[in-house]
Amino acid sequence: MFPLNDGGMVTGLLCGFLFGFVLENAGFGSPCKLTAQFSLRDWSVFKVMFTAIVVAAAGLWLLQLAGVMKADSVFVPTALLAAAAIGGVMVGAGFAVGGYCPGTSVVGLFSGRIDAMFFLVGLLLGTFAFAGLYGPAIEAVMAAWEVQGGDTFTDAWGVAPAVMIAILVAALVGVFYAGSWFERRSRGPVTAEQAVAGASAET
């Protein structure tokens, strides 16, 4: 049964290893595939991650309904909108420039990619620099725009969990539709030679 030990460290390492294995086999350890999402040419990363979010949200809700898990057994960080917005912009910029996020940089490193190693070193240096510079001024900015009503949509705005899940599912369908449309446009029209080659490959 999970967790495998009281601290959950073994569980975390096992899940991290399995997650990294899946990422690499899905091609998400490649910076070319990762940066293609920013030019809207490849939506694979967005589709997979958004699907994981929706499945996890629905699964946690169903477990709570079944009485298997208590609602307060999952830690939800404080909803600080300023910190989320600033952090999201900075992580997104690093993602677009470097071609990795923290998780995929580790996957790339263990796959033998030298650029992933430099990205990971920069990530660690930036983390230590932020921790060293952290003070009252940064703390005030990071703590701005706190959602006082709660840390989830259900707590803060009274949105029923079932409604929130339905919204997420509808958004996921929209992401798949929009992603497929942009990917088709990026590939351009299919020529007669490509159609013939594709038909030959299928047979």
N, C-alpha and C. Protein backbone atom coordinates (compact mmCIF):
# COMPACT_ATOMS: atom_id res chain seq x y z
N MET A 1 0.84 -1.20 0.00
CA MET A 1 0.00 0.00 0.00
C MET A 1 0.87 1.25 0.00
N PHE A 2 0.43 2.31 -0.72
CA PHE A 2 1.12 3.58 -0.69
C PHE A 2 0.64 4.39 0.51
N PRO A 3 1.46 5.20 1.16
CA PRO A 3 2.89 5.32 0.89
C PRO A 3 3.68 4.14 1.41
N LEU A 4 4.80 3.87 0.77
CA LEU A 4 5.61 2.72 1.15
C LEU A 4 6.32 2.93 2.47
N ASN A 5 6.46 4.17 2.92
CA ASN A 5 7.02 4.43 4.24
C ASN A 5 6.36 5.67 4.80
N ASP A 6 6.64 5.99 6.05
CA ASP A 6 5.93 7.07 6.72
C ASP A 6 6.15 8.42 6.03
N GLY A 7 7.38 8.67 5.60
CA GLY A 7 7.67 9.95 4.98
C GLY A 7 7.23 10.05 3.53
N GLY A 8 6.93 8.93 2.91
CA GLY A 8 6.52 8.94 1.51
C GLY A 8 7.66 9.13 0.54
N MET A 9 8.93 9.10 1.00
CA MET A 9 10.06 9.36 0.11
C MET A 9 10.20 8.26 -0.94
N VAL A 10 10.06 7.02 -0.51
CA VAL A 10 10.18 5.90 -1.46
C VAL A 10 9.08 5.99 -2.50
N THR A 11 7.88 6.32 -2.06
CA THR A 11 6.76 6.49 -3.00
C THR A 11 7.06 7.58 -4.01
N GLY A 12 7.58 8.71 -3.52
CA GLY A 12 7.90 9.81 -4.41
C GLY A 12 8.96 9.45 -5.44
N LEU A 13 10.00 8.75 -4.99
CA LEU A 13 11.06 8.34 -5.91
C LEU A 13 10.54 7.36 -6.95
N LEU A 14 9.70 6.43 -6.52
CA LEU A 14 9.15 5.45 -7.45
C LEU A 14 8.25 6.13 -8.48
N CYS A 15 7.37 7.01 -8.00
CA CYS A 15 6.49 7.72 -8.94
C CYS A 15 7.29 8.62 -9.87
N GLY A 16 8.34 9.26 -9.34
CA GLY A 16 9.18 10.10 -10.18
C GLY A 16 9.89 9.31 -11.26
N PHE A 17 10.39 8.13 -10.89
CA PHE A 17 11.06 7.28 -11.87
C PHE A 17 10.09 6.84 -12.97
N LEU A 18 8.90 6.42 -12.57
CA LEU A 18 7.91 5.98 -13.56
C LEU A 18 7.46 7.14 -14.44
N PHE A 19 7.30 8.32 -13.82
CA PHE A 19 6.89 9.50 -14.58
C PHE A 19 7.96 9.88 -15.60
N GLY A 20 9.22 9.86 -15.18
CA GLY A 20 10.31 10.16 -16.10
C GLY A 20 10.41 9.15 -17.23
N PHE A 21 10.18 7.88 -16.91
CA PHE A 21 10.22 6.83 -17.93
C PHE A 21 9.15 7.07 -18.99
N VAL A 22 7.95 7.43 -18.53
CA VAL A 22 6.86 7.69 -19.46
C VAL A 22 7.15 8.93 -20.30
N LEU A 23 7.69 9.98 -19.66
CA LEU A 23 8.01 11.21 -20.40
C LEU A 23 9.02 10.94 -21.51
N GLU A 24 10.06 10.20 -21.20
CA GLU A 24 11.09 9.94 -22.20
C GLU A 24 10.54 9.11 -23.35
N ASN A 25 9.75 8.10 -23.03
CA ASN A 25 9.20 7.26 -24.09
C ASN A 25 8.15 7.98 -24.92
N ALA A 26 7.58 9.03 -24.36
CA ALA A 26 6.62 9.83 -25.12
C ALA A 26 7.30 10.92 -25.94
N GLY A 27 8.62 11.02 -25.80
CA GLY A 27 9.37 12.02 -26.55
C GLY A 27 9.44 13.37 -25.88
N PHE A 28 8.97 13.46 -24.61
CA PHE A 28 8.94 14.75 -23.93
C PHE A 28 10.28 15.14 -23.33
N GLY A 29 11.28 14.31 -23.52
CA GLY A 29 12.62 14.67 -23.10
C GLY A 29 13.36 15.44 -24.18
N SER A 30 12.73 15.63 -25.32
CA SER A 30 13.34 16.35 -26.44
C SER A 30 12.96 17.82 -26.39
N PRO A 31 13.93 18.73 -26.35
CA PRO A 31 13.60 20.16 -26.33
C PRO A 31 12.91 20.62 -27.60
N CYS A 32 13.15 19.95 -28.72
CA CYS A 32 12.50 20.34 -29.97
C CYS A 32 10.99 20.13 -29.88
N LYS A 33 10.59 19.02 -29.29
CA LYS A 33 9.17 18.73 -29.14
C LYS A 33 8.53 19.66 -28.12
N LEU A 34 9.29 19.98 -27.09
CA LEU A 34 8.75 20.82 -26.03
C LEU A 34 8.56 22.27 -26.49
N THR A 35 9.54 22.81 -27.22
CA THR A 35 9.42 24.20 -27.67
C THR A 35 8.43 24.35 -28.81
N ALA A 36 8.10 23.24 -29.49
CA ALA A 36 7.14 23.32 -30.60
C ALA A 36 5.76 23.71 -30.11
N GLN A 37 5.48 23.48 -28.83
CA GLN A 37 4.16 23.86 -28.32
C GLN A 37 4.01 25.37 -28.25
N PHE A 38 5.13 26.10 -28.09
CA PHE A 38 5.04 27.56 -27.99
C PHE A 38 4.79 28.19 -29.35
N SER A 39 5.13 27.50 -30.41
CA SER A 39 4.82 27.99 -31.75
C SER A 39 3.53 27.37 -32.27
N LEU A 40 2.83 26.63 -31.41
CA LEU A 40 1.53 26.00 -31.71
C LEU A 40 1.62 24.95 -32.81
N ARG A 41 2.82 24.40 -33.02
CA ARG A 41 2.99 23.37 -34.04
C ARG A 41 2.79 21.96 -33.50
N ASP A 42 2.95 21.79 -32.18
CA ASP A 42 2.81 20.47 -31.57
C ASP A 42 2.19 20.65 -30.19
N TRP A 43 0.98 20.14 -30.02
CA TRP A 43 0.25 20.30 -28.78
C TRP A 43 0.31 19.05 -27.89
N SER A 44 1.24 18.15 -28.19
CA SER A 44 1.28 16.89 -27.46
C SER A 44 1.47 17.08 -25.96
N VAL A 45 2.40 17.96 -25.59
CA VAL A 45 2.69 18.18 -24.17
C VAL A 45 1.46 18.74 -23.46
N PHE A 46 0.84 19.75 -24.06
CA PHE A 46 -0.33 20.37 -23.45
C PHE A 46 -1.47 19.35 -23.32
N LYS A 47 -1.67 18.54 -24.37
CA LYS A 47 -2.75 17.55 -24.33
C LYS A 47 -2.52 16.51 -23.24
N VAL A 48 -1.29 16.02 -23.15
CA VAL A 48 -1.00 14.99 -22.16
C VAL A 48 -1.10 15.54 -20.73
N MET A 49 -0.51 16.71 -20.49
CA MET A 49 -0.52 17.27 -19.15
C MET A 49 -1.93 17.69 -18.72
N PHE A 50 -2.69 18.26 -19.64
CA PHE A 50 -4.06 18.66 -19.31
C PHE A 50 -4.92 17.43 -19.05
N THR A 51 -4.72 16.37 -19.85
CA THR A 51 -5.45 15.12 -19.62
C THR A 51 -5.13 14.56 -18.23
N ALA A 52 -3.84 14.61 -17.85
CA ALA A 52 -3.44 14.13 -16.53
C ALA A 52 -4.12 14.93 -15.42
N ILE A 53 -4.23 16.24 -15.61
CA ILE A 53 -4.88 17.10 -14.61
C ILE A 53 -6.35 16.73 -14.46
N VAL A 54 -7.04 16.56 -15.58
CA VAL A 54 -8.47 16.24 -15.53
C VAL A 54 -8.70 14.86 -14.92
N VAL A 55 -7.89 13.89 -15.33
CA VAL A 55 -8.04 12.54 -14.78
C VAL A 55 -7.78 12.53 -13.27
N ALA A 56 -6.73 13.25 -12.85
CA ALA A 56 -6.41 13.31 -11.42
C ALA A 56 -7.53 14.00 -10.64
N ALA A 57 -8.04 15.11 -11.18
CA ALA A 57 -9.12 15.82 -10.49
C ALA A 57 -10.37 14.96 -10.37
N ALA A 58 -10.74 14.31 -11.47
CA ALA A 58 -11.93 13.45 -11.43
C ALA A 58 -11.71 12.26 -10.51
N GLY A 59 -10.51 11.68 -10.55
CA GLY A 59 -10.22 10.53 -9.70
C GLY A 59 -10.27 10.87 -8.22
N LEU A 60 -9.68 12.02 -7.85
CA LEU A 60 -9.70 12.44 -6.45
C LEU A 60 -11.13 12.72 -5.98
N TRP A 61 -11.92 13.33 -6.84
CA TRP A 61 -13.31 13.62 -6.48
C TRP A 61 -14.10 12.33 -6.28
N LEU A 62 -13.91 11.36 -7.18
CA LEU A 62 -14.62 10.08 -7.06
C LEU A 62 -14.19 9.31 -5.82
N LEU A 63 -12.91 9.38 -5.48
CA LEU A 63 -12.42 8.73 -4.27
C LEU A 63 -13.04 9.36 -3.02
N GLN A 64 -13.22 10.67 -3.05
CA GLN A 64 -13.86 11.35 -1.92
C GLN A 64 -15.33 10.97 -1.83
N LEU A 65 -16.01 10.87 -2.98
CA LEU A 65 -17.41 10.47 -2.97
C LEU A 65 -17.58 9.06 -2.44
N ALA A 66 -16.63 8.19 -2.79
CA ALA A 66 -16.72 6.80 -2.35
C ALA A 66 -16.31 6.62 -0.89
N GLY A 67 -15.79 7.69 -0.27
CA GLY A 67 -15.38 7.59 1.11
C GLY A 67 -14.02 6.96 1.31
N VAL A 68 -13.29 6.76 0.22
CA VAL A 68 -11.96 6.14 0.31
C VAL A 68 -10.93 7.15 0.80
N MET A 69 -11.13 8.42 0.47
CA MET A 69 -10.17 9.45 0.81
C MET A 69 -10.89 10.66 1.39
N LYS A 70 -10.31 11.25 2.42
CA LYS A 70 -10.88 12.45 3.01
C LYS A 70 -10.50 13.67 2.18
N ALA A 71 -11.36 14.67 2.19
CA ALA A 71 -11.14 15.86 1.37
C ALA A 71 -9.89 16.62 1.78
N ASP A 72 -9.56 16.58 3.06
CA ASP A 72 -8.40 17.34 3.55
C ASP A 72 -7.12 16.53 3.56
N SER A 73 -7.14 15.35 2.94
CA SER A 73 -5.93 14.52 2.94
C SER A 73 -4.95 14.90 1.84
N VAL A 74 -5.36 15.77 0.93
CA VAL A 74 -4.49 16.25 -0.15
C VAL A 74 -4.10 17.70 0.16
N PHE A 75 -2.80 17.96 0.19
CA PHE A 75 -2.33 19.32 0.47
C PHE A 75 -2.56 20.22 -0.73
N VAL A 76 -3.20 21.35 -0.47
CA VAL A 76 -3.42 22.36 -1.51
C VAL A 76 -2.71 23.63 -1.06
N PRO A 77 -1.74 24.12 -1.83
CA PRO A 77 -1.01 25.34 -1.42
C PRO A 77 -1.93 26.54 -1.41
N THR A 78 -1.54 27.55 -0.64
CA THR A 78 -2.31 28.78 -0.55
C THR A 78 -2.42 29.45 -1.91
N ALA A 79 -3.63 29.91 -2.23
CA ALA A 79 -3.88 30.53 -3.53
C ALA A 79 -3.37 31.97 -3.52
N LEU A 80 -2.13 32.15 -3.98
CA LEU A 80 -1.51 33.47 -4.08
C LEU A 80 -1.38 33.81 -5.57
N LEU A 81 -2.27 34.66 -6.06
CA LEU A 81 -2.35 34.91 -7.49
C LEU A 81 -1.12 35.61 -8.04
N ALA A 82 -0.54 36.54 -7.29
CA ALA A 82 0.65 37.24 -7.76
C ALA A 82 1.82 36.28 -7.92
N ALA A 83 2.03 35.44 -6.93
CA ALA A 83 3.12 34.48 -7.00
C ALA A 83 2.91 33.51 -8.15
N ALA A 84 1.67 33.07 -8.35
CA ALA A 84 1.37 32.15 -9.45
C ALA A 84 1.61 32.80 -10.80
N ALA A 85 1.19 34.06 -10.94
CA ALA A 85 1.34 34.76 -12.22
C ALA A 85 2.81 35.02 -12.54
N ILE A 86 3.55 35.54 -11.56
CA ILE A 86 4.97 35.84 -11.79
C ILE A 86 5.76 34.56 -12.02
N GLY A 87 5.52 33.57 -11.18
CA GLY A 87 6.21 32.29 -11.35
C GLY A 87 5.88 31.63 -12.66
N GLY A 88 4.61 31.71 -13.08
CA GLY A 88 4.21 31.11 -14.35
C GLY A 88 4.89 31.76 -15.54
N VAL A 89 4.99 33.09 -15.52
CA VAL A 89 5.65 33.81 -16.61
C VAL A 89 7.14 33.45 -16.67
N MET A 90 7.78 33.39 -15.51
CA MET A 90 9.22 33.10 -15.49
C MET A 90 9.51 31.66 -15.89
N VAL A 91 8.72 30.73 -15.40
CA VAL A 91 8.91 29.33 -15.78
C VAL A 91 8.62 29.15 -17.27
N GLY A 92 7.55 29.81 -17.75
CA GLY A 92 7.23 29.71 -19.17
C GLY A 92 8.32 30.29 -20.06
N ALA A 93 8.90 31.41 -19.63
CA ALA A 93 9.99 32.00 -20.42
C ALA A 93 11.20 31.08 -20.45
N GLY A 94 11.55 30.51 -19.30
CA GLY A 94 12.66 29.57 -19.26
C GLY A 94 12.39 28.34 -20.09
N PHE A 95 11.15 27.90 -20.06
CA PHE A 95 10.74 26.74 -20.85
C PHE A 95 10.91 27.02 -22.34
N ALA A 96 10.45 28.20 -22.77
CA ALA A 96 10.51 28.54 -24.19
C ALA A 96 11.94 28.73 -24.67
N VAL A 97 12.79 29.34 -23.83
CA VAL A 97 14.17 29.61 -24.23
C VAL A 97 15.04 28.37 -24.13
N GLY A 98 14.92 27.66 -23.02
CA GLY A 98 15.79 26.51 -22.79
C GLY A 98 15.28 25.21 -23.34
N GLY A 99 13.98 25.11 -23.57
CA GLY A 99 13.42 23.88 -24.13
C GLY A 99 13.10 22.83 -23.10
N TYR A 100 13.23 23.17 -21.82
CA TYR A 100 12.94 22.20 -20.76
C TYR A 100 12.17 22.88 -19.64
N CYS A 101 11.48 22.05 -18.86
CA CYS A 101 10.96 22.47 -17.57
C CYS A 101 11.75 21.66 -16.52
N PRO A 102 11.56 21.91 -15.23
CA PRO A 102 12.37 21.16 -14.24
C PRO A 102 12.31 19.65 -14.40
N GLY A 103 11.10 19.11 -14.61
CA GLY A 103 10.98 17.66 -14.73
C GLY A 103 11.62 17.10 -15.99
N THR A 104 11.36 17.73 -17.12
CA THR A 104 11.90 17.22 -18.38
C THR A 104 13.42 17.43 -18.48
N SER A 105 13.96 18.42 -17.75
CA SER A 105 15.42 18.60 -17.76
C SER A 105 16.10 17.41 -17.08
N VAL A 106 15.50 16.89 -16.02
CA VAL A 106 16.05 15.69 -15.36
C VAL A 106 15.96 14.49 -16.30
N VAL A 107 14.82 14.37 -16.99
CA VAL A 107 14.66 13.28 -17.95
C VAL A 107 15.70 13.39 -19.05
N GLY A 108 15.89 14.62 -19.57
CA GLY A 108 16.89 14.82 -20.62
C GLY A 108 18.29 14.52 -20.15
N LEU A 109 18.60 14.88 -18.90
CA LEU A 109 19.93 14.62 -18.35
C LEU A 109 20.21 13.13 -18.30
N PHE A 110 19.26 12.35 -17.79
CA PHE A 110 19.46 10.90 -17.69
C PHE A 110 19.37 10.21 -19.04
N SER A 111 18.90 10.96 -20.06
CA SER A 111 18.91 10.42 -21.42
C SER A 111 20.19 10.77 -22.16
N GLY A 112 21.09 11.51 -21.48
CA GLY A 112 22.39 11.82 -22.06
C GLY A 112 22.45 13.13 -22.82
N ARG A 113 21.49 14.03 -22.62
CA ARG A 113 21.48 15.30 -23.34
C ARG A 113 22.29 16.33 -22.56
N ILE A 114 23.32 16.86 -23.20
CA ILE A 114 24.21 17.82 -22.54
C ILE A 114 23.49 19.13 -22.26
N ASP A 115 22.62 19.57 -23.19
CA ASP A 115 21.92 20.83 -22.98
C ASP A 115 21.00 20.76 -21.76
N ALA A 116 20.47 19.57 -21.49
CA ALA A 116 19.63 19.41 -20.30
C ALA A 116 20.46 19.59 -19.03
N MET A 117 21.71 19.15 -19.07
CA MET A 117 22.57 19.32 -17.90
C MET A 117 22.80 20.81 -17.61
N PHE A 118 23.09 21.60 -18.67
CA PHE A 118 23.30 23.03 -18.47
C PHE A 118 22.02 23.71 -17.98
N PHE A 119 20.88 23.28 -18.53
CA PHE A 119 19.61 23.85 -18.09
C PHE A 119 19.37 23.54 -16.62
N LEU A 120 19.66 22.32 -16.20
CA LEU A 120 19.44 21.91 -14.82
C LEU A 120 20.37 22.67 -13.87
N VAL A 121 21.63 22.87 -14.31
CA VAL A 121 22.57 23.65 -13.50
C VAL A 121 22.06 25.08 -13.33
N GLY A 122 21.59 25.68 -14.42
CA GLY A 122 21.03 27.03 -14.35
C GLY A 122 19.81 27.10 -13.45
N LEU A 123 19.00 26.07 -13.51
CA LEU A 123 17.81 26.01 -12.65
C LEU A 123 18.20 25.99 -11.18
N LEU A 124 19.19 25.18 -10.84
CA LEU A 124 19.64 25.09 -9.45
C LEU A 124 20.28 26.40 -8.98
N LEU A 125 21.10 27.02 -9.85
CA LEU A 125 21.70 28.29 -9.49
C LEU A 125 20.65 29.37 -9.27
N GLY A 126 19.64 29.38 -10.15
CA GLY A 126 18.56 30.34 -9.99
C GLY A 126 17.77 30.12 -8.71
N THR A 127 17.57 28.86 -8.36
CA THR A 127 16.84 28.54 -7.13
C THR A 127 17.60 29.03 -5.91
N PHE A 128 18.91 28.75 -5.88
CA PHE A 128 19.72 29.20 -4.75
C PHE A 128 19.81 30.72 -4.70
N ALA A 129 19.88 31.37 -5.86
CA ALA A 129 19.93 32.83 -5.90
C ALA A 129 18.63 33.43 -5.36
N PHE A 130 17.50 32.85 -5.76
CA PHE A 130 16.22 33.34 -5.28
C PHE A 130 16.10 33.17 -3.76
N ALA A 131 16.54 32.00 -3.28
CA ALA A 131 16.47 31.75 -1.84
C ALA A 131 17.38 32.72 -1.08
N GLY A 132 18.56 33.04 -1.65
CA GLY A 132 19.47 33.95 -0.98
C GLY A 132 18.98 35.38 -0.98
N LEU A 133 18.27 35.78 -2.04
CA LEU A 133 17.78 37.15 -2.14
C LEU A 133 16.41 37.35 -1.50
N TYR A 134 15.78 36.25 -1.12
CA TYR A 134 14.43 36.33 -0.58
C TYR A 134 14.40 37.16 0.70
N GLY A 135 13.54 38.13 0.72
CA GLY A 135 13.43 39.02 1.88
C GLY A 135 12.05 39.63 1.94
N PRO A 136 11.87 40.63 2.77
CA PRO A 136 10.55 41.24 2.94
C PRO A 136 9.95 41.78 1.65
N ALA A 137 10.79 42.38 0.80
CA ALA A 137 10.26 42.97 -0.44
C ALA A 137 9.70 41.89 -1.36
N ILE A 138 10.47 40.82 -1.57
CA ILE A 138 10.00 39.74 -2.44
C ILE A 138 8.81 39.03 -1.80
N GLU A 139 8.87 38.86 -0.49
CA GLU A 139 7.77 38.19 0.21
C GLU A 139 6.47 38.97 0.07
N ALA A 140 6.56 40.29 0.10
CA ALA A 140 5.36 41.12 -0.04
C ALA A 140 4.74 40.95 -1.42
N VAL A 141 5.58 40.88 -2.44
CA VAL A 141 5.08 40.69 -3.81
C VAL A 141 4.48 39.29 -3.96
N MET A 142 5.18 38.29 -3.44
CA MET A 142 4.71 36.91 -3.58
C MET A 142 3.41 36.66 -2.83
N ALA A 143 3.18 37.42 -1.76
CA ALA A 143 1.98 37.22 -0.94
C ALA A 143 0.80 38.06 -1.40
N ALA A 144 0.98 38.86 -2.45
CA ALA A 144 -0.09 39.74 -2.92
C ALA A 144 -1.20 38.94 -3.57
N TRP A 145 -2.38 39.51 -3.56
CA TRP A 145 -3.56 38.95 -4.22
C TRP A 145 -3.91 37.56 -3.71
N GLU A 146 -3.84 37.38 -2.42
CA GLU A 146 -4.24 36.08 -1.85
C GLU A 146 -5.75 35.94 -1.93
N VAL A 147 -6.19 34.76 -2.35
CA VAL A 147 -7.62 34.47 -2.39
C VAL A 147 -8.06 34.11 -0.98
N GLN A 148 -8.78 35.00 -0.34
CA GLN A 148 -9.11 34.84 1.06
C GLN A 148 -10.16 33.76 1.30
N GLY A 149 -11.01 33.53 0.31
CA GLY A 149 -12.11 32.59 0.52
C GLY A 149 -11.69 31.14 0.63
N GLY A 150 -10.52 30.80 0.15
CA GLY A 150 -10.08 29.41 0.17
C GLY A 150 -9.04 29.17 -0.90
N ASP A 151 -8.53 27.95 -0.93
CA ASP A 151 -7.45 27.63 -1.86
C ASP A 151 -7.92 26.83 -3.08
N THR A 152 -9.18 26.49 -3.15
CA THR A 152 -9.74 25.79 -4.31
C THR A 152 -10.94 26.57 -4.82
N PHE A 153 -11.38 26.27 -6.04
CA PHE A 153 -12.56 26.94 -6.58
C PHE A 153 -13.79 26.65 -5.73
N THR A 154 -13.88 25.42 -5.23
CA THR A 154 -15.03 25.06 -4.40
C THR A 154 -15.07 25.89 -3.13
N ASP A 155 -13.92 26.06 -2.48
CA ASP A 155 -13.88 26.82 -1.23
C ASP A 155 -14.02 28.33 -1.47
N ALA A 156 -13.29 28.83 -2.47
CA ALA A 156 -13.23 30.28 -2.67
C ALA A 156 -14.48 30.86 -3.30
N TRP A 157 -15.05 30.18 -4.29
CA TRP A 157 -16.17 30.75 -5.02
C TRP A 157 -17.43 29.88 -4.98
N GLY A 158 -17.38 28.80 -4.21
CA GLY A 158 -18.57 27.98 -4.04
C GLY A 158 -18.96 27.19 -5.27
N VAL A 159 -18.01 26.91 -6.15
CA VAL A 159 -18.28 26.10 -7.34
C VAL A 159 -18.32 24.64 -6.94
N ALA A 160 -19.41 23.95 -7.25
CA ALA A 160 -19.54 22.54 -6.89
C ALA A 160 -18.47 21.72 -7.61
N PRO A 161 -17.91 20.71 -6.94
CA PRO A 161 -16.87 19.88 -7.59
C PRO A 161 -17.32 19.29 -8.91
N ALA A 162 -18.57 18.83 -8.98
CA ALA A 162 -19.06 18.23 -10.23
C ALA A 162 -19.06 19.25 -11.36
N VAL A 163 -19.43 20.49 -11.05
CA VAL A 163 -19.43 21.55 -12.07
C VAL A 163 -18.01 21.85 -12.51
N MET A 164 -17.08 21.89 -11.54
CA MET A 164 -15.68 22.17 -11.88
C MET A 164 -15.10 21.07 -12.77
N ILE A 165 -15.44 19.82 -12.46
CA ILE A 165 -14.96 18.71 -13.30
C ILE A 165 -15.53 18.83 -14.70
N ALA A 166 -16.82 19.19 -14.80
CA ALA A 166 -17.45 19.34 -16.12
C ALA A 166 -16.78 20.45 -16.92
N ILE A 167 -16.43 21.55 -16.26
CA ILE A 167 -15.73 22.65 -16.95
C ILE A 167 -14.37 22.19 -17.45
N LEU A 168 -13.65 21.44 -16.61
CA LEU A 168 -12.34 20.94 -17.01
C LEU A 168 -12.45 19.99 -18.20
N VAL A 169 -13.45 19.12 -18.18
CA VAL A 169 -13.63 18.18 -19.30
C VAL A 169 -13.95 18.94 -20.58
N ALA A 170 -14.82 19.95 -20.48
CA ALA A 170 -15.16 20.75 -21.67
C ALA A 170 -13.92 21.48 -22.19
N ALA A 171 -13.10 22.02 -21.26
CA ALA A 171 -11.87 22.68 -21.67
C ALA A 171 -10.91 21.70 -22.33
N LEU A 172 -10.86 20.48 -21.82
CA LEU A 172 -9.98 19.46 -22.41
C LEU A 172 -10.40 19.13 -23.83
N VAL A 173 -11.69 19.00 -24.05
CA VAL A 173 -12.19 18.75 -25.41
C VAL A 173 -11.80 19.91 -26.33
N GLY A 174 -11.95 21.14 -25.82
CA GLY A 174 -11.56 22.30 -26.61
C GLY A 174 -10.08 22.32 -26.93
N VAL A 175 -9.25 21.91 -25.96
CA VAL A 175 -7.80 21.87 -26.19
C VAL A 175 -7.47 20.86 -27.29
N PHE A 176 -8.10 19.70 -27.26
CA PHE A 176 -7.83 18.69 -28.29
C PHE A 176 -8.29 19.18 -29.66
N TYR A 177 -9.44 19.85 -29.69
CA TYR A 177 -9.95 20.35 -30.97
C TYR A 177 -9.04 21.45 -31.51
N ALA A 178 -8.70 22.43 -30.65
CA ALA A 178 -7.85 23.53 -31.09
C ALA A 178 -6.45 23.03 -31.45
N GLY A 179 -5.92 22.11 -30.65
CA GLY A 179 -4.59 21.58 -30.92
C GLY A 179 -4.53 20.88 -32.27
N SER A 180 -5.54 20.07 -32.56
CA SER A 180 -5.56 19.36 -33.85
C SER A 180 -5.66 20.34 -35.01
N TRP A 181 -6.44 21.42 -34.81
CA TRP A 181 -6.59 22.42 -35.87
C TRP A 181 -5.27 23.13 -36.15
N PHE A 182 -4.59 23.56 -35.10
CA PHE A 182 -3.31 24.25 -35.28
C PHE A 182 -2.26 23.31 -35.86
N GLU A 183 -2.25 22.06 -35.43
CA GLU A 183 -1.26 21.11 -35.95
C GLU A 183 -1.48 20.85 -37.43
N ARG A 184 -2.73 20.77 -37.86
CA ARG A 184 -3.00 20.58 -39.29
C ARG A 184 -2.55 21.79 -40.09
N ARG A 185 -2.79 22.98 -39.56
CA ARG A 185 -2.38 24.19 -40.26
C ARG A 185 -0.85 24.31 -40.36
N SER A 186 -0.14 23.88 -39.33
CA SER A 186 1.31 23.97 -39.34
C SER A 186 1.93 23.00 -40.33
N ARG A 187 1.24 21.89 -40.58
CA ARG A 187 1.76 20.93 -41.56
C ARG A 187 1.48 21.36 -42.99
N GLY A 188 0.50 22.24 -43.18
CA GLY A 188 0.17 22.70 -44.52
C GLY A 188 -0.68 21.67 -45.25
N PRO A 189 -1.12 22.02 -46.47
CA PRO A 189 -1.95 21.09 -47.25
C PRO A 189 -1.17 19.84 -47.65
N VAL A 190 -1.87 18.73 -47.68
CA VAL A 190 -1.26 17.45 -48.07
C VAL A 190 -1.20 17.36 -49.59
N THR A 191 -0.01 17.15 -50.11
CA THR A 191 0.17 17.03 -51.56
C THR A 191 -0.26 15.64 -52.01
N ALA A 192 -0.42 15.49 -53.32
CA ALA A 192 -0.81 14.20 -53.88
C ALA A 192 0.25 13.14 -53.60
N GLU A 193 1.54 13.55 -53.68
CA GLU A 193 2.62 12.60 -53.42
C GLU A 193 2.59 12.13 -51.97
N GLN A 194 2.32 13.06 -51.03
CA GLN A 194 2.25 12.68 -49.62
C GLN A 194 1.08 11.76 -49.35
N ALA A 195 -0.05 12.03 -50.02
CA ALA A 195 -1.22 11.18 -49.83
C ALA A 195 -0.95 9.77 -50.33
N VAL A 196 -0.28 9.67 -51.48
CA VAL A 196 0.06 8.35 -52.03
C VAL A 196 1.04 7.62 -51.12
N ALA A 197 2.03 8.36 -50.63
CA ALA A 197 3.02 7.75 -49.73
C ALA A 197 2.36 7.28 -48.45
N GLY A 198 1.43 8.06 -47.91
CA GLY A 198 0.74 7.66 -46.71
C GLY A 198 -0.12 6.43 -46.92
N ALA A 199 -0.79 6.38 -48.06
CA ALA A 199 -1.63 5.22 -48.37
C ALA A 199 -0.77 3.97 -48.55
N SER A 200 0.40 4.15 -49.18
CA SER A 200 1.30 3.00 -49.38
C SER A 200 1.83 2.50 -48.03
N ALA A 201 2.13 3.41 -47.14
CA ALA A 201 2.65 3.02 -45.83
C ALA A 201 1.62 2.24 -45.03
N GLU A 202 0.32 2.62 -45.16
CA GLU A 202 -0.73 1.93 -44.44
C GLU A 202 -0.95 0.53 -44.96
N THR A 203 -0.74 0.33 -46.27
CA THR A 203 -0.93 -1.00 -46.83
C THR A 203 0.32 -1.85 -46.67
